[in-house]
Every structure is written in C-alpha cells, then in structure tokens.
Amino acid sequence: MKGYYDVVEDGGSAVLEQVEAQQERVDQGLAGVRNVLAVGSGKGGVGKSTMTMQLACALRERGNSVSILDADLNGPSQARLGAVQDGILVPSESGAQVPTTRSGIGVVSMGTLYPEPRAIEFASVASGSSHTWRATREFTVLRELLAGMSWGTLDYLLVDLPPGVERIVQFAELLGETALFVLIAIPSDLARGIVARSIDALERTPNRTLGYIENMDGYYCSDCETVKPLYPAQSQVKLDLPCLGSVPFDPELAALCDRGGSLEDAPRLVSREPVGQIADEICRLVSECSAFAKERA
Ligand code: ADP
C-alpha cells in the first residue's frame, strides 16, 4: 500500500484542475451578483441566522433584490426562517431555480434538501475517516451550490456562515476578495472574545469587514415596553470594529423565527427599526466601497 509521502503531486487525480474548473463555474454563477455579504461571528447561537434573515428582509423592503445562501450545511436554519422547507429546486438552463420566501427573498439551504430531522451525511472512503473528508466535501458542496444555482441579478447575496473562527478565513477564500463581512456579537465576554478572534482572522485576509452588530443587547419586555438588561455587566472585551447597531432580544422575534413568519406578519416588531437602520448603514458602506473600487480601477 502506498504511504502518504509516496503520492506524487496530486496522485493523478487532477484535483487541482477540478477545483479550478469548479471555481470558474462559481465565478460565472455569481456574475450577476453585485455584492456578496457574509454574516459570521465565530461563535454559535448569537443570532447569525436570525440577523441574516432580518437584514435580508430590511434590504428587500428598501427595494433591493436579495438572496441568502445558508452556508451552515450541518445546522441549516434559513429554510425554516424563510418557510421554504418544502421548496423545490427546479432545474433550468441557467442552473437550479432558487426557492423564494413570501416576500421574494431567495433562499438556498440544506433545510430544503434534507427535511428535519434528517442529518446531513458526508460519504467517506473508509470507515472512521469521515472527519478527514468532511471539510473538503463541505466546500465542494458549497462551490456546487454557488455554481449550480440560478442566482440571476442580485443586489445582495447574503451568506449565513457556520460557527468557527478559522472557517471564516476559508469562507473568505471561497467567496473571493470582494466579499464583505459583517460579524454578530452579543454583550457577553465569552462570545465577544471569540468575535475578537474572528476580527483578527479576517485582518489576515484581503476582505473588508464592515463592522459588527450587537445582538441581544438587552431584553424587550412587552408588558412595560422597555428594554431591560439581559447580560449583567458591561463587557470588558473591546472589539476593534465599528458597531453598525444594536438589536434587543425580542421574544416576538424569536417566535416569528420559529414559525418562519414574514415581517409583514409582524409590522410592529421592535427589532424592525434598529435592523432597518443597520441595513441603511450597510448600504451606505457598500456604496462607499464600490465608489472606492471604481476610483482605483
Ligand atoms: P446562530 O445562527 O448564531 O447560531 P440563531 O440565529 O440561530 O443563532 O439564533 C439562536 C436563537 O436565538 C434562535 O432561537 C433565534 O430565534 C434567537 N434569537 C437570535 N437573535 C434574537 C433576537 N434579537 N430576538 C429574539 N430571538 C433571537
């Protein structure tokens, strides 16, 4: 049996050419997408998926064409959030058609392809080695989704990232230098410490990080109509990024997310205004970035 070091170059698999060809198809697939905005954190459970969908809704309400790629293949949330669990990926000449929410947001999520409670499984060449293959297969699936969907002309493709600091860097590579990043933090040092690591990781990429959103900044009490503290103390961990805005924890928003409700069903949601202001700030920063890129061209 050949040892690892006996394999010369790619061992005749032409893997590099395959990845390059796939990357070319990704670039073609995304040719009509003006802005790719990745929403990450490093930490799980801080509201990345929730904020991705809420931002998509706010951007859509402001007249933008928006789709979401749920890049969390192992813990997909966007199908439920957008109520497209039963969506069908209809093939067309330009790629599979993207299922859309009631308000017209395209959503590509493993939650549509794998109905709950089925877990995604990555086939392995040998038992006990699935972990070695997972990352490679995962990014192959992601490239296939980026290349194989008919994204059409979009103002924004939002990418809901999985947790993990180092993975943010992998996504920066996958999405390319022009992809912009927004990070989600909560007022807890435990979470902010990890977001600080993500900022450090992103600094080593050529990608621009627009800022962070402080989610769960207080708890909205509907009885007294005020925002009360959710986390006990002021955070000690400073984040070296502009804060794009804060959103309180709102039980009504949590319930809306669980049932995949649309913003039209909840016109008085307290998060609507702060998320709208964050979307406005993102649009302003994005047009600043495009003006800067044009100047340099
Ligand atoms: P992540 O994508 O970072 O793992 P989620 O977006 O899945 O986190 O959020 C975790 C849970 O917290 C979900 O049940 C979601 O509905 C809830 N949640 C997140 N942000 C808010 C918020 N601002 N108000 C109410 N519920 C929220």
CSV table of C-alpha atoms and ligand atoms in Angstrom, one decimal:
chain,number,residue,atom,x,y,z
A,1,MET,CA,0.0,0.0,0.0
A,2,LYS,CA,1.3,3.5,-0.9
A,3,GLY,CA,2.2,5.7,2.1
A,4,TYR,CA,1.1,9.4,2.1
A,5,TYR,CA,4.6,10.5,1.1
A,6,ASP,CA,4.7,8.1,-1.8
A,7,VAL,CA,1.9,10.0,-3.6
A,8,VAL,CA,3.5,12.3,-6.2
A,9,GLU,CA,1.8,15.7,-6.6
A,10,ASP,CA,-2.0,15.0,-6.8
A,11,GLY,CA,-1.6,11.3,-7.4
A,12,GLY,CA,-3.1,11.5,-10.8
A,13,SER,CA,-6.5,12.7,-9.5
A,14,ALA,CA,-6.3,16.1,-11.3
A,15,VAL,CA,-7.9,17.5,-8.1
A,16,LEU,CA,-6.4,21.0,-8.7
A,17,GLU,CA,-7.8,21.2,-12.2
A,18,GLN,CA,-11.2,20.0,-10.9
A,19,VAL,CA,-11.2,22.7,-8.1
A,20,GLU,CA,-10.1,25.4,-10.5
A,21,ALA,CA,-12.8,24.4,-13.0
A,22,GLN,CA,-15.4,24.4,-10.3
A,23,GLN,CA,-14.2,27.8,-9.1
A,24,GLU,CA,-14.6,29.2,-12.6
A,25,ARG,CA,-18.2,27.9,-12.6
A,26,VAL,CA,-18.7,29.7,-9.2
A,27,ASP,CA,-17.4,33.0,-10.7
A,28,GLN,CA,-19.8,32.5,-13.7
A,29,GLY,CA,-22.7,31.6,-11.4
A,30,LEU,CA,-22.2,34.8,-9.3
A,31,ALA,CA,-21.6,37.1,-12.3
A,32,GLY,CA,-24.9,38.9,-11.8
A,33,VAL,CA,-24.4,39.4,-8.0
A,34,ARG,CA,-23.4,42.9,-7.2
A,35,ASN,CA,-22.5,42.4,-3.5
A,36,VAL,CA,-21.7,39.3,-1.5
A,37,LEU,CA,-22.1,40.0,2.2
A,38,ALA,CA,-21.1,37.2,4.6
A,39,VAL,CA,-22.6,37.2,8.1
A,40,GLY,CA,-20.4,35.5,10.6
A,41,SER,CA,-19.2,35.6,14.2
A,42,GLY,CA,-17.0,32.7,15.1
A,43,LYS,CA,-19.4,31.9,17.9
A,44,GLY,CA,-22.6,29.8,17.6
A,45,GLY,CA,-26.1,30.8,18.9
A,46,VAL,CA,-25.5,34.6,18.8
A,47,GLY,CA,-28.1,35.2,16.1
A,48,LYS,CA,-26.2,35.0,12.8
A,49,SER,CA,-29.0,33.2,11.0
A,50,THR,CA,-31.7,35.5,12.6
A,51,MET,CA,-29.8,38.7,11.7
A,52,THR,CA,-29.1,37.4,8.2
A,53,MET,CA,-32.8,36.9,7.5
A,54,GLN,CA,-33.8,40.1,9.2
A,55,LEU,CA,-31.2,42.1,7.2
A,56,ALA,CA,-32.4,40.4,4.0
A,57,CYS,CA,-36.0,41.5,4.8
A,58,ALA,CA,-34.8,45.1,5.5
A,59,LEU,CA,-32.7,45.2,2.3
A,60,ARG,CA,-35.7,43.8,0.4
A,61,GLU,CA,-38.1,46.4,1.8
A,62,ARG,CA,-35.6,49.0,0.6
A,63,GLY,CA,-36.1,47.8,-3.0
A,64,ASN,CA,-33.0,45.5,-3.3
A,65,SER,CA,-33.0,42.1,-4.9
A,66,VAL,CA,-31.7,39.7,-2.2
A,67,SER,CA,-31.0,36.0,-1.8
A,68,ILE,CA,-29.5,34.0,1.0
A,69,LEU,CA,-27.0,31.1,0.9
A,70,ASP,CA,-27.2,29.1,4.1
A,71,ALA,CA,-23.6,28.0,4.3
A,72,ASP,CA,-24.2,26.2,7.6
A,73,LEU,CA,-24.7,22.8,5.9
A,74,ASN,CA,-24.6,20.9,9.2
A,75,GLY,CA,-27.0,23.2,11.1
A,76,PRO,CA,-29.2,24.8,8.5
A,77,SER,CA,-31.7,27.5,9.7
A,78,GLN,CA,-32.6,29.5,6.7
A,79,ALA,CA,-35.2,27.1,5.2
A,80,ARG,CA,-37.2,27.3,8.4
A,81,LEU,CA,-36.7,31.0,8.8
A,82,GLY,CA,-37.9,31.6,5.3
A,83,ALA,CA,-40.5,28.9,5.4
A,84,VAL,CA,-39.1,27.2,2.3
A,85,GLN,CA,-38.6,23.7,3.8
A,86,ASP,CA,-40.9,22.3,1.0
A,87,GLY,CA,-39.3,24.4,-1.7
A,88,ILE,CA,-38.2,22.6,-4.9
A,89,LEU,CA,-35.0,23.2,-6.7
A,90,VAL,CA,-36.4,23.2,-10.3
A,91,PRO,CA,-33.6,22.7,-12.9
A,92,SER,CA,-33.3,25.3,-15.7
A,93,GLU,CA,-30.7,26.1,-18.3
A,94,SER,CA,-29.0,28.7,-16.2
A,95,GLY,CA,-29.0,26.4,-13.1
A,96,ALA,CA,-31.5,25.3,-10.4
A,97,GLN,CA,-34.1,27.9,-9.6
A,98,VAL,CA,-33.8,29.4,-6.1
A,99,PRO,CA,-36.8,28.9,-3.8
A,100,THR,CA,-38.2,32.2,-2.6
A,101,THR,CA,-39.9,33.4,0.6
A,102,ARG,CA,-43.3,35.1,0.5
A,103,SER,CA,-41.6,38.5,0.4
A,104,GLY,CA,-39.4,37.4,-2.6
A,105,ILE,CA,-36.1,36.6,-0.9
A,106,GLY,CA,-34.3,33.7,-2.5
A,107,VAL,CA,-33.1,31.0,0.0
A,108,VAL,CA,-30.7,28.1,-0.7
A,109,SER,CA,-30.5,26.0,2.4
A,110,MET,CA,-29.8,22.3,3.2
A,111,GLY,CA,-33.0,22.6,5.2
A,112,THR,CA,-34.9,22.4,1.9
A,113,LEU,CA,-32.9,19.4,0.6
A,114,TYR,CA,-32.8,17.5,3.9
A,115,PRO,CA,-36.2,17.6,5.7
A,116,GLU,CA,-36.0,17.8,9.5
A,117,PRO,CA,-34.9,15.7,11.5
A,118,ARG,CA,-32.6,14.1,8.9
A,119,ALA,CA,-28.9,14.8,9.5
A,120,ILE,CA,-26.6,15.5,6.6
A,121,GLU,CA,-24.0,12.8,6.0
A,122,PHE,CA,-20.8,13.1,4.0
A,123,ALA,CA,-19.9,9.8,2.4
A,124,SER,CA,-16.4,8.5,3.3
A,125,VAL,CA,-13.9,6.4,1.5
A,126,ALA,CA,-13.2,4.3,4.6
A,127,SER,CA,-15.0,3.9,7.9
A,128,GLY,CA,-13.7,6.2,10.6
A,129,SER,CA,-12.2,8.7,8.2
A,130,SER,CA,-15.3,10.9,7.6
A,131,HIS,CA,-13.7,13.8,9.5
A,132,THR,CA,-10.8,13.9,7.1
A,133,TRP,CA,-13.2,14.2,4.2
A,134,ARG,CA,-15.8,16.5,5.7
A,135,ALA,CA,-14.1,19.9,5.1
A,136,THR,CA,-13.2,19.0,1.5
A,137,ARG,CA,-16.6,17.7,0.7
A,138,GLU,CA,-18.3,20.5,2.5
A,139,PHE,CA,-16.6,23.1,0.4
A,140,THR,CA,-17.2,21.1,-2.7
A,141,VAL,CA,-20.9,21.1,-1.9
A,142,LEU,CA,-20.8,24.9,-1.2
A,143,ARG,CA,-19.0,25.5,-4.6
A,144,GLU,CA,-21.6,23.4,-6.3
A,145,LEU,CA,-24.4,25.4,-4.7
A,146,LEU,CA,-22.7,28.7,-5.6
A,147,ALA,CA,-22.1,27.5,-9.2
A,148,GLY,CA,-25.2,25.4,-9.8
A,149,MET,CA,-28.0,27.8,-8.7
A,150,SER,CA,-29.6,30.3,-11.0
A,151,TRP,CA,-28.9,33.4,-8.8
A,152,GLY,CA,-29.8,35.8,-11.5
A,153,THR,CA,-29.2,39.5,-11.0
A,154,LEU,CA,-28.9,40.4,-7.3
A,155,ASP,CA,-28.1,43.5,-5.3
A,156,TYR,CA,-27.1,41.3,-2.3
A,157,LEU,CA,-26.2,37.7,-1.8
A,158,LEU,CA,-26.1,37.2,2.0
A,159,VAL,CA,-24.1,34.2,3.2
A,160,ASP,CA,-25.1,32.8,6.6
A,161,LEU,CA,-21.8,31.4,7.9
A,162,PRO,CA,-21.4,28.4,10.3
A,163,PRO,CA,-19.6,29.0,13.6
A,164,GLY,CA,-15.8,28.6,13.9
A,165,VAL,CA,-13.1,31.3,13.7
A,166,GLU,CA,-10.7,29.6,11.3
A,167,ARG,CA,-13.6,28.7,9.0
A,168,ILE,CA,-14.3,32.4,8.4
A,169,VAL,CA,-10.9,32.5,6.6
A,170,GLN,CA,-11.9,29.5,4.5
A,171,PHE,CA,-15.1,31.3,3.5
A,172,ALA,CA,-13.2,34.5,2.6
A,173,GLU,CA,-11.2,32.3,0.2
A,174,LEU,CA,-14.3,30.6,-1.2
A,175,LEU,CA,-16.2,33.8,-1.7
A,176,GLY,CA,-13.3,35.9,-3.1
A,177,GLU,CA,-11.6,39.2,-2.2
A,178,THR,CA,-14.6,41.3,-2.9
A,179,ALA,CA,-16.9,39.6,-0.4
A,180,LEU,CA,-17.7,41.9,2.5
A,181,PHE,CA,-18.1,40.6,6.1
A,182,VAL,CA,-20.4,41.6,9.0
A,183,LEU,CA,-19.9,40.0,12.4
A,184,ILE,CA,-22.5,39.3,15.0
A,185,ALA,CA,-21.7,39.8,18.7
A,186,ILE,CA,-23.7,39.7,21.9
A,187,PRO,CA,-22.8,41.6,25.1
A,188,SER,CA,-21.1,38.6,26.8
A,189,ASP,CA,-17.3,38.5,27.1
A,190,LEU,CA,-17.4,34.8,26.3
A,191,ALA,CA,-18.9,35.5,22.9
A,192,ARG,CA,-17.0,38.7,22.3
A,193,GLY,CA,-13.7,37.0,23.0
A,194,ILE,CA,-14.4,34.7,20.1
A,195,VAL,CA,-15.6,37.6,17.9
A,196,ALA,CA,-12.3,39.4,18.6
A,197,ARG,CA,-10.5,36.3,17.3
A,198,SER,CA,-12.6,36.4,14.1
A,199,ILE,CA,-11.7,40.1,13.6
A,200,ASP,CA,-8.0,39.1,14.0
A,201,ALA,CA,-8.5,36.2,11.5
A,202,LEU,CA,-10.3,38.5,9.0
A,203,GLU,CA,-7.5,41.0,9.2
A,204,ARG,CA,-5.2,38.5,7.6
A,205,THR,CA,-7.5,38.3,4.5
A,206,PRO,CA,-7.9,40.9,1.8
A,207,ASN,CA,-11.6,41.1,2.6
A,208,ARG,CA,-13.2,44.1,4.2
A,209,THR,CA,-15.3,43.7,7.4
A,210,LEU,CA,-17.9,46.5,7.5
A,211,GLY,CA,-18.5,46.2,11.3
A,212,TYR,CA,-20.4,44.2,13.9
A,213,ILE,CA,-23.9,44.1,15.1
A,214,GLU,CA,-24.6,43.9,18.8
A,215,ASN,CA,-27.4,41.4,19.0
A,216,MET,CA,-29.4,40.6,22.2
A,217,ASP,CA,-28.4,44.0,23.6
A,218,GLY,CA,-31.0,43.9,26.4
A,219,TYR,CA,-34.3,42.1,26.6
A,220,TYR,CA,-37.5,43.8,25.3
A,221,CYS,CA,-40.3,43.4,27.8
A,222,SER,CA,-43.7,43.8,26.0
A,223,ASP,CA,-45.5,44.4,29.3
A,224,CYS,CA,-43.6,47.5,30.3
A,225,GLU,CA,-42.5,48.3,26.7
A,226,THR,CA,-38.9,48.9,27.7
A,227,VAL,CA,-35.6,47.2,27.1
A,228,LYS,CA,-34.1,45.6,30.2
A,229,PRO,CA,-30.5,44.4,30.7
A,230,LEU,CA,-30.0,40.8,29.6
A,231,TYR,CA,-26.4,40.4,30.4
A,232,PRO,CA,-25.3,41.6,33.9
A,233,ALA,CA,-22.2,43.8,33.3
A,234,GLN,CA,-20.7,46.0,30.7
A,235,SER,CA,-18.4,43.9,28.5
A,236,GLN,CA,-14.6,44.1,29.1
A,237,VAL,CA,-13.7,42.8,25.6
A,238,LYS,CA,-13.3,45.6,23.2
A,239,LEU,CA,-14.0,44.9,19.5
A,240,ASP,CA,-11.8,46.8,17.1
A,241,LEU,CA,-14.5,47.4,14.5
A,242,PRO,CA,-17.3,49.9,14.1
A,243,CYS,CA,-20.6,48.9,15.7
A,244,LEU,CA,-23.3,49.0,13.0
A,245,GLY,CA,-26.1,49.0,15.6
A,246,SER,CA,-27.8,47.1,18.4
A,247,VAL,CA,-30.8,44.8,18.4
A,248,PRO,CA,-32.5,43.7,21.7
A,249,PHE,CA,-33.7,40.2,22.4
A,250,ASP,CA,-37.4,40.2,21.5
A,251,PRO,CA,-39.5,37.1,22.3
A,252,GLU,CA,-41.8,38.1,19.5
A,253,LEU,CA,-39.0,37.9,17.0
A,254,ALA,CA,-37.9,34.5,18.4
A,255,ALA,CA,-41.5,33.2,17.9
A,256,LEU,CA,-41.6,34.7,14.4
A,257,CYS,CA,-38.3,32.9,13.5
A,258,ASP,CA,-39.6,29.6,14.9
A,259,ARG,CA,-42.7,29.6,12.7
A,260,GLY,CA,-40.9,31.1,9.6
A,261,GLY,CA,-43.2,34.1,9.7
A,262,SER,CA,-42.6,37.0,7.4
A,263,LEU,CA,-42.1,40.6,8.6
A,264,GLU,CA,-45.5,41.5,7.0
A,265,ASP,CA,-47.0,39.3,9.8
A,266,ALA,CA,-45.3,41.4,12.5
A,267,PRO,CA,-45.4,45.1,11.5
A,268,ARG,CA,-44.7,46.4,15.0
A,269,LEU,CA,-41.7,44.2,15.7
A,270,VAL,CA,-39.3,46.2,18.0
A,271,SER,CA,-36.3,44.9,16.0
A,272,ARG,CA,-37.6,46.3,12.7
A,273,GLU,CA,-36.3,49.9,13.3
A,274,PRO,CA,-32.8,49.0,14.5
A,275,VAL,CA,-32.4,46.4,11.8
A,276,GLY,CA,-33.6,48.9,9.2
A,277,GLN,CA,-31.0,51.4,10.5
A,278,ILE,CA,-28.3,48.8,10.2
A,279,ALA,CA,-29.4,47.9,6.7
A,280,ASP,CA,-29.2,51.6,5.8
A,281,GLU,CA,-25.7,51.8,7.2
A,282,ILE,CA,-24.6,48.7,5.3
A,283,CYS,CA,-26.0,50.1,2.0
A,284,ARG,CA,-24.1,53.4,2.7
A,285,LEU,CA,-20.8,51.5,3.4
A,286,VAL,CA,-21.3,49.2,0.4
A,287,SER,CA,-21.7,52.2,-2.0
A,288,GLU,CA,-18.6,53.8,-0.4
A,289,CYS,CA,-16.7,50.6,-1.1
A,290,SER,CA,-17.9,50.5,-4.8
A,291,ALA,CA,-17.0,54.2,-5.3
A,292,PHE,CA,-13.5,53.4,-3.8
A,293,ALA,CA,-13.1,50.4,-6.1
A,294,LYS,CA,-14.2,52.4,-9.2
A,295,GLU,CA,-11.7,55.2,-8.3
A,296,ARG,CA,-8.9,52.6,-8.1
A,297,ALA,CA,-9.9,50.9,-11.4
B,1,ADP,P1,-26.7,31.4,15.2
B,1,ADP,O1,-27.1,31.5,13.8
B,1,ADP,O2,-25.7,32.4,15.6
B,1,ADP,O3,-26.4,30.0,15.7
B,1,ADP,P2,-29.5,31.9,15.6
B,1,ADP,O4,-29.8,33.0,14.7
B,1,ADP,O5,-29.9,30.5,15.2
B,1,ADP,O6,-28.0,31.9,16.0
B,1,ADP,O7,-30.2,32.3,17.0
B,1,ADP,C1,-30.2,31.4,18.1
B,1,ADP,C2,-31.6,31.6,18.8
B,1,ADP,O8,-31.8,32.9,19.3
B,1,ADP,C3,-32.8,31.3,17.8
B,1,ADP,O9,-33.8,30.6,18.5
B,1,ADP,C4,-33.3,32.7,17.5
B,1,ADP,O10,-34.6,32.8,17.2
B,1,ADP,C5,-32.9,33.5,18.7
B,1,ADP,N1,-32.6,34.9,18.5
B,1,ADP,C6,-31.5,35.4,18.0
B,1,ADP,N2,-31.5,36.8,18.0
B,1,ADP,C7,-32.7,37.1,18.6
B,1,ADP,C8,-33.3,38.4,18.9
B,1,ADP,N3,-32.7,39.6,18.7
B,1,ADP,N4,-34.5,38.4,19.5
B,1,ADP,C9,-35.1,37.2,19.7
B,1,ADP,N5,-34.6,36.0,19.5
B,1,ADP,C10,-33.4,36.0,18.9
